[in-house]
PDB file of C-alpha atoms in Angstrom:
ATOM      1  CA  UNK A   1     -17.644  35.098   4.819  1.00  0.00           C
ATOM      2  CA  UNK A   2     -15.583  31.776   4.643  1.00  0.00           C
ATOM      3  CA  UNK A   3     -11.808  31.717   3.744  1.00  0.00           C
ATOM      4  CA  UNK A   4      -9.757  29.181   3.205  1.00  0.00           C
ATOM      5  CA  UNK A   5      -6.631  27.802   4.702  1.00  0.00           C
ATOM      6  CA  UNK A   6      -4.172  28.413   1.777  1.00  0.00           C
ATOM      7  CA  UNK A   7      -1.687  25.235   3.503  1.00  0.00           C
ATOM      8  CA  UNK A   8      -5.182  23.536   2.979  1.00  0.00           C
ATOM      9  CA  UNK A   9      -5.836  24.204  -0.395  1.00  0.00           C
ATOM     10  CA  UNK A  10      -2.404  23.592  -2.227  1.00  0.00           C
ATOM     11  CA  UNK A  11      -2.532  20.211  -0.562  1.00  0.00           C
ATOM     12  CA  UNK A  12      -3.981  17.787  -3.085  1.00  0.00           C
ATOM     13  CA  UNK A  13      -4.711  13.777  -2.869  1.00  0.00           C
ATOM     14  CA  UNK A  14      -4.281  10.272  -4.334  1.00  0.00           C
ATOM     15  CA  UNK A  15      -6.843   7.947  -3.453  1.00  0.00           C
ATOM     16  CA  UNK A  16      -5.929   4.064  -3.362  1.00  0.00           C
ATOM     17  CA  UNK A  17      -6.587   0.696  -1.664  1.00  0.00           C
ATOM     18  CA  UNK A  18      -3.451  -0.702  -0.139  1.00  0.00           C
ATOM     19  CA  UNK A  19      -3.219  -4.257   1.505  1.00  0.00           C
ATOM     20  CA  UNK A  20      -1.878  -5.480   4.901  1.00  0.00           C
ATOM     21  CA  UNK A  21      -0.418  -8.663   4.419  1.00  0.00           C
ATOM     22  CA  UNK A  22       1.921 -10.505   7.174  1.00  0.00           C
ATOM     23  CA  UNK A  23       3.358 -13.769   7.297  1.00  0.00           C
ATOM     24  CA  UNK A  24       3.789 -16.405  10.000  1.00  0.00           C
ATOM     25  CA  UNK A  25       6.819 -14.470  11.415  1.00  0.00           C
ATOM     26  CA  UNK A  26       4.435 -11.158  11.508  1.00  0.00           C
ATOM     27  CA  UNK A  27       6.915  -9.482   8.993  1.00  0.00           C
ATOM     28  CA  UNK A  28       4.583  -6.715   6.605  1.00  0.00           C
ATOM     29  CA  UNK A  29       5.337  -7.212   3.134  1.00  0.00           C
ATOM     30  CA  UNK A  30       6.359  -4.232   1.053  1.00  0.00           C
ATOM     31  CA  UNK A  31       7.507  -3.347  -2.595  1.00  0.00           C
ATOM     32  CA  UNK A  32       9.442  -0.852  -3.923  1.00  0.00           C
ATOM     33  CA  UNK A  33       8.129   0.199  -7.522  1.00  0.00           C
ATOM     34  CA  UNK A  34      10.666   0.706 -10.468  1.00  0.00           C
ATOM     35  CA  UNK A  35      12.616   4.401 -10.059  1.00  0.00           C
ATOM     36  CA  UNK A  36      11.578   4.927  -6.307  1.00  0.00           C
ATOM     37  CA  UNK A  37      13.241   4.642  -3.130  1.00  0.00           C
ATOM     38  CA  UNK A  38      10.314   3.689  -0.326  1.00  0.00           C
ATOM     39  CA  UNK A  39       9.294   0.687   0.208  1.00  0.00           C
ATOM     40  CA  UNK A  40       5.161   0.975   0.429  1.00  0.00           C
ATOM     41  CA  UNK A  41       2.220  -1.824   0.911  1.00  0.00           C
ATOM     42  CA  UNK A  42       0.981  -3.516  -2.390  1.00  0.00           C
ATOM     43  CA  UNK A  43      -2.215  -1.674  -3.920  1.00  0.00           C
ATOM     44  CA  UNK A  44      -2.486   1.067  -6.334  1.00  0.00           C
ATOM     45  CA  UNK A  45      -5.266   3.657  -7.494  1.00  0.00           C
ATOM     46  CA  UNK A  46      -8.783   2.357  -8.948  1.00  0.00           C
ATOM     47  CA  UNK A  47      -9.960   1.984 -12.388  1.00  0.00           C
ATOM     48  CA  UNK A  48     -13.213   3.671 -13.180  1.00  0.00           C
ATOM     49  CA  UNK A  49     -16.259   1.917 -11.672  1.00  0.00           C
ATOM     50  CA  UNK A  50     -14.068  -0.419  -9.444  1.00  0.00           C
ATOM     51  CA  UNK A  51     -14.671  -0.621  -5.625  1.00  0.00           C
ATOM     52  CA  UNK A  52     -12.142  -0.777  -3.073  1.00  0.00           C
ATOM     53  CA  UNK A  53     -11.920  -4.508  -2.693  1.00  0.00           C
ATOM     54  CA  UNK A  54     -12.092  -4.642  -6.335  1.00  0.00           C
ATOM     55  CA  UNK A  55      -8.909  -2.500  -7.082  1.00  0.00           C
ATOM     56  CA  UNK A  56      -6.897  -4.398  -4.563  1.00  0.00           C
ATOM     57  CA  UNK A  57      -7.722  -7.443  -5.686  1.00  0.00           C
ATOM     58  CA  UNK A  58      -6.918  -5.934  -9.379  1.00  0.00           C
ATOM     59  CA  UNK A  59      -3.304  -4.635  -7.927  1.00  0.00           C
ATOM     60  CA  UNK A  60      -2.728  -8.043  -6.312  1.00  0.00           C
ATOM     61  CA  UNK A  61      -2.890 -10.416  -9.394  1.00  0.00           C
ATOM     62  CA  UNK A  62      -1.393  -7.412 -11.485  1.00  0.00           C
ATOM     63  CA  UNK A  63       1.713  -6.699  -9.633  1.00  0.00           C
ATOM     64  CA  UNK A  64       2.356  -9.480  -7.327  1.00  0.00           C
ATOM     65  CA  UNK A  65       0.718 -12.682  -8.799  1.00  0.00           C
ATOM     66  CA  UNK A  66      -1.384 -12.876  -5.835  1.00  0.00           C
ATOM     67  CA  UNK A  67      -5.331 -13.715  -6.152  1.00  0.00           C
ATOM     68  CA  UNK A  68      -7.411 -12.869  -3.562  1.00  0.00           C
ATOM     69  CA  UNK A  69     -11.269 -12.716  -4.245  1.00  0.00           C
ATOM     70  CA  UNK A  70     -12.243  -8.751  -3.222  1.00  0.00           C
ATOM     71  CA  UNK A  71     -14.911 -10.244  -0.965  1.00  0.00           C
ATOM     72  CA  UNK A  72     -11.667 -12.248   0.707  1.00  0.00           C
ATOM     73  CA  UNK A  73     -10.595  -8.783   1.947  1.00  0.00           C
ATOM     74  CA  UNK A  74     -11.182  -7.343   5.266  1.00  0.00           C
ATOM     75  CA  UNK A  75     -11.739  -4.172   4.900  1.00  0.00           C
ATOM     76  CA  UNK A  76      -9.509  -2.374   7.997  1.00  0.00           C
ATOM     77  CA  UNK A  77     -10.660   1.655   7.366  1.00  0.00           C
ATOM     78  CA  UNK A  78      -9.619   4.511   5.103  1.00  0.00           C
ATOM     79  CA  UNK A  79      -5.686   5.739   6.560  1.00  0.00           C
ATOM     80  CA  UNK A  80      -4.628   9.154   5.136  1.00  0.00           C
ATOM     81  CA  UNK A  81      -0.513   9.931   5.271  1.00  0.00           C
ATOM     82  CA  UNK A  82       2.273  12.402   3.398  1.00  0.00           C
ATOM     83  CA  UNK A  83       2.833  10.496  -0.486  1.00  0.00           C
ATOM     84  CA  UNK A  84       6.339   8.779  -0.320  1.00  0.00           C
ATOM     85  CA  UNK A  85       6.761   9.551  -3.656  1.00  0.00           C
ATOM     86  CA  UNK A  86       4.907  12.873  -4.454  1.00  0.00           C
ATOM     87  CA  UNK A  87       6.091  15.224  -2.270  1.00  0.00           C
ATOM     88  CA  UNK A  88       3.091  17.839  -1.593  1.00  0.00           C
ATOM     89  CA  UNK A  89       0.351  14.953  -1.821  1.00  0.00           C
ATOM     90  CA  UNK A  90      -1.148  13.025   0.749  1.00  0.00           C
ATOM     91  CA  UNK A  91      -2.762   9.398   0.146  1.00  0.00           C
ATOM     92  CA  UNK A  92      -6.142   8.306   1.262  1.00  0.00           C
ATOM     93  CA  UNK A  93      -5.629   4.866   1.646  1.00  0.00           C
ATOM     94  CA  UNK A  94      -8.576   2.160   1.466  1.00  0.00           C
ATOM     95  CA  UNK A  95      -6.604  -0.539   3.820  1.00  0.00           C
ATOM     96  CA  UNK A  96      -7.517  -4.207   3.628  1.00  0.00           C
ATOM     97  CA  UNK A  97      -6.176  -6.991   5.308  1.00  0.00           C
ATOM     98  CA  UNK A  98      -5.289  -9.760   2.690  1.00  0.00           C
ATOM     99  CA  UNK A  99      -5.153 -13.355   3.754  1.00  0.00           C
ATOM    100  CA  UNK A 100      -2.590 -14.598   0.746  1.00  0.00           C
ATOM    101  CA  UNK A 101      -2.364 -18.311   2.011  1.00  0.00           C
ATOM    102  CA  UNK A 102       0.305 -20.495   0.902  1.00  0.00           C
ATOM    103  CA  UNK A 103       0.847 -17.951  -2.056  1.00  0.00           C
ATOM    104  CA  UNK A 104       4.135 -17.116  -3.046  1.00  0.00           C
ATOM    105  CA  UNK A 105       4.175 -12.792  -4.180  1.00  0.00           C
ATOM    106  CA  UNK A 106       6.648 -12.810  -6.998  1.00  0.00           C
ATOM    107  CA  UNK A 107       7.723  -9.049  -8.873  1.00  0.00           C
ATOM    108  CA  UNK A 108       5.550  -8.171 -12.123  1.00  0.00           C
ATOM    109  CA  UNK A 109       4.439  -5.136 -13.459  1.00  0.00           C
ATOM    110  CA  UNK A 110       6.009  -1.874 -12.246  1.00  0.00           C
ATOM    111  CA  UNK A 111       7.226  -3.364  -9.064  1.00  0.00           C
ATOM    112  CA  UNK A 112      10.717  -3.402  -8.704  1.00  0.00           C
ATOM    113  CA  UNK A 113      11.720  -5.601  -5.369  1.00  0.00           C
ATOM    114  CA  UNK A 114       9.608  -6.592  -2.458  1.00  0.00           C
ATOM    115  CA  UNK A 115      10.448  -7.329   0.741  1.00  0.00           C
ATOM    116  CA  UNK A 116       8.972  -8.953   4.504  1.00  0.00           C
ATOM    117  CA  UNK A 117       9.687  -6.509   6.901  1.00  0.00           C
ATOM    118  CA  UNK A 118      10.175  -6.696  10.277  1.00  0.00           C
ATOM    119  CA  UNK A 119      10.552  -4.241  13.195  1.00  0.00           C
ATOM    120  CA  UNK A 120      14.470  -4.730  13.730  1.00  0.00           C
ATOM    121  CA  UNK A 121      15.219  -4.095   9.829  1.00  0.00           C
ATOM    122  CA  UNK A 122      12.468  -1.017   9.662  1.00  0.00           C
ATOM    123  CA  UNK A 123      14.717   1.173  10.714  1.00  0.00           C
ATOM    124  CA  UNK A 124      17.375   0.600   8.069  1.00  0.00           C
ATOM    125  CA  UNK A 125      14.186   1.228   5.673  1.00  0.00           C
ATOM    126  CA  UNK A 126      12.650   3.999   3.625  1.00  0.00           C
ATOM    127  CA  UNK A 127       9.138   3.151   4.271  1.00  0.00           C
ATOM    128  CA  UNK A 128       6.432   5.345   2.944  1.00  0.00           C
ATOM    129  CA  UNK A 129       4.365   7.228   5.866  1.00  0.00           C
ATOM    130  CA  UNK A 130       1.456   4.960   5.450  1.00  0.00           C
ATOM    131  CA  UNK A 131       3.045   1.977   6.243  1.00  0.00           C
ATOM    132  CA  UNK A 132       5.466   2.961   9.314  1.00  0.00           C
ATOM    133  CA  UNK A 133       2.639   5.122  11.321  1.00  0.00           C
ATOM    134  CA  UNK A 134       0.199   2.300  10.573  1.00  0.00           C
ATOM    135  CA  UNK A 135       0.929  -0.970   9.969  1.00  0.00           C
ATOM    136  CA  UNK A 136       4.681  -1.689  10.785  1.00  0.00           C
ATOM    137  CA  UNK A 137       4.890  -4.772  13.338  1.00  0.00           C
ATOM    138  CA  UNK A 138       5.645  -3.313  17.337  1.00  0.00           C
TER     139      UNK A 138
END
């Protein structure tokens, strides 16, 4: 007979792709999206059929002017952490690091603000789980 962990079972998922991007003074760039709090890295969930690479590069251009070819993406593993802003959820994160260049991100779509972050102002933060336990600069 199996049985399940009820913790287990009421805890559900978002799957996404989410992008690592730093800049020459190894600050992370995050948004914030329009009525939230945390600061989280750029990305968002897939449209049918899409891959990965091939949502990211979707969220990039959509939400932060960015282009980066999906093939441009190095792919850095699948992260899983609490939702920041859906409590009782936990995101599966498809991470990529995403060379940007001399690209400028500018706010479109349903972001809100965006921000470089370093370690010294992390603290003064609210940083989704993903992001501090992975991919914050030491």
């Amino acid at each position: 007979m199996t049985t399940s962990n009820p913790a287990e079972a009421s805890v559900r998922s978002i799957h996404v792709s989410a992008a690592v991007i730093v800049n020459d003074a190894d600050e992370l760039l995050l948004v914030r999206k329009a009525g939230t709090t945390a600061f989280m890295q750029p990305g968002g969930k897939p449209e049918p059929g899409e891959s990965a690479a091939e949502t990211l590069s979707r969220e990039l251009l959509e939400e932060l002017g960015i282009r980066v070819e999906p093939d441009a993406l190095e792919a850095l593993g699948t992260f899983t952490a609490a939702a920041a802003n859906e409590p009782g959820f936990l995101v599966v994160a498809d991470v990529f690091v995403a060379d940007i260049g001399a690209q400028q991100p500018v706010v479109a779509a349903e972001i809100e603000e965006l921000r470089w972050v370093g370690s010294t102002e992390a603290a003064d933060l609210d940083i989704a789980p993903l992001a501090r336990e992975n991919f914050l600069p030491a």
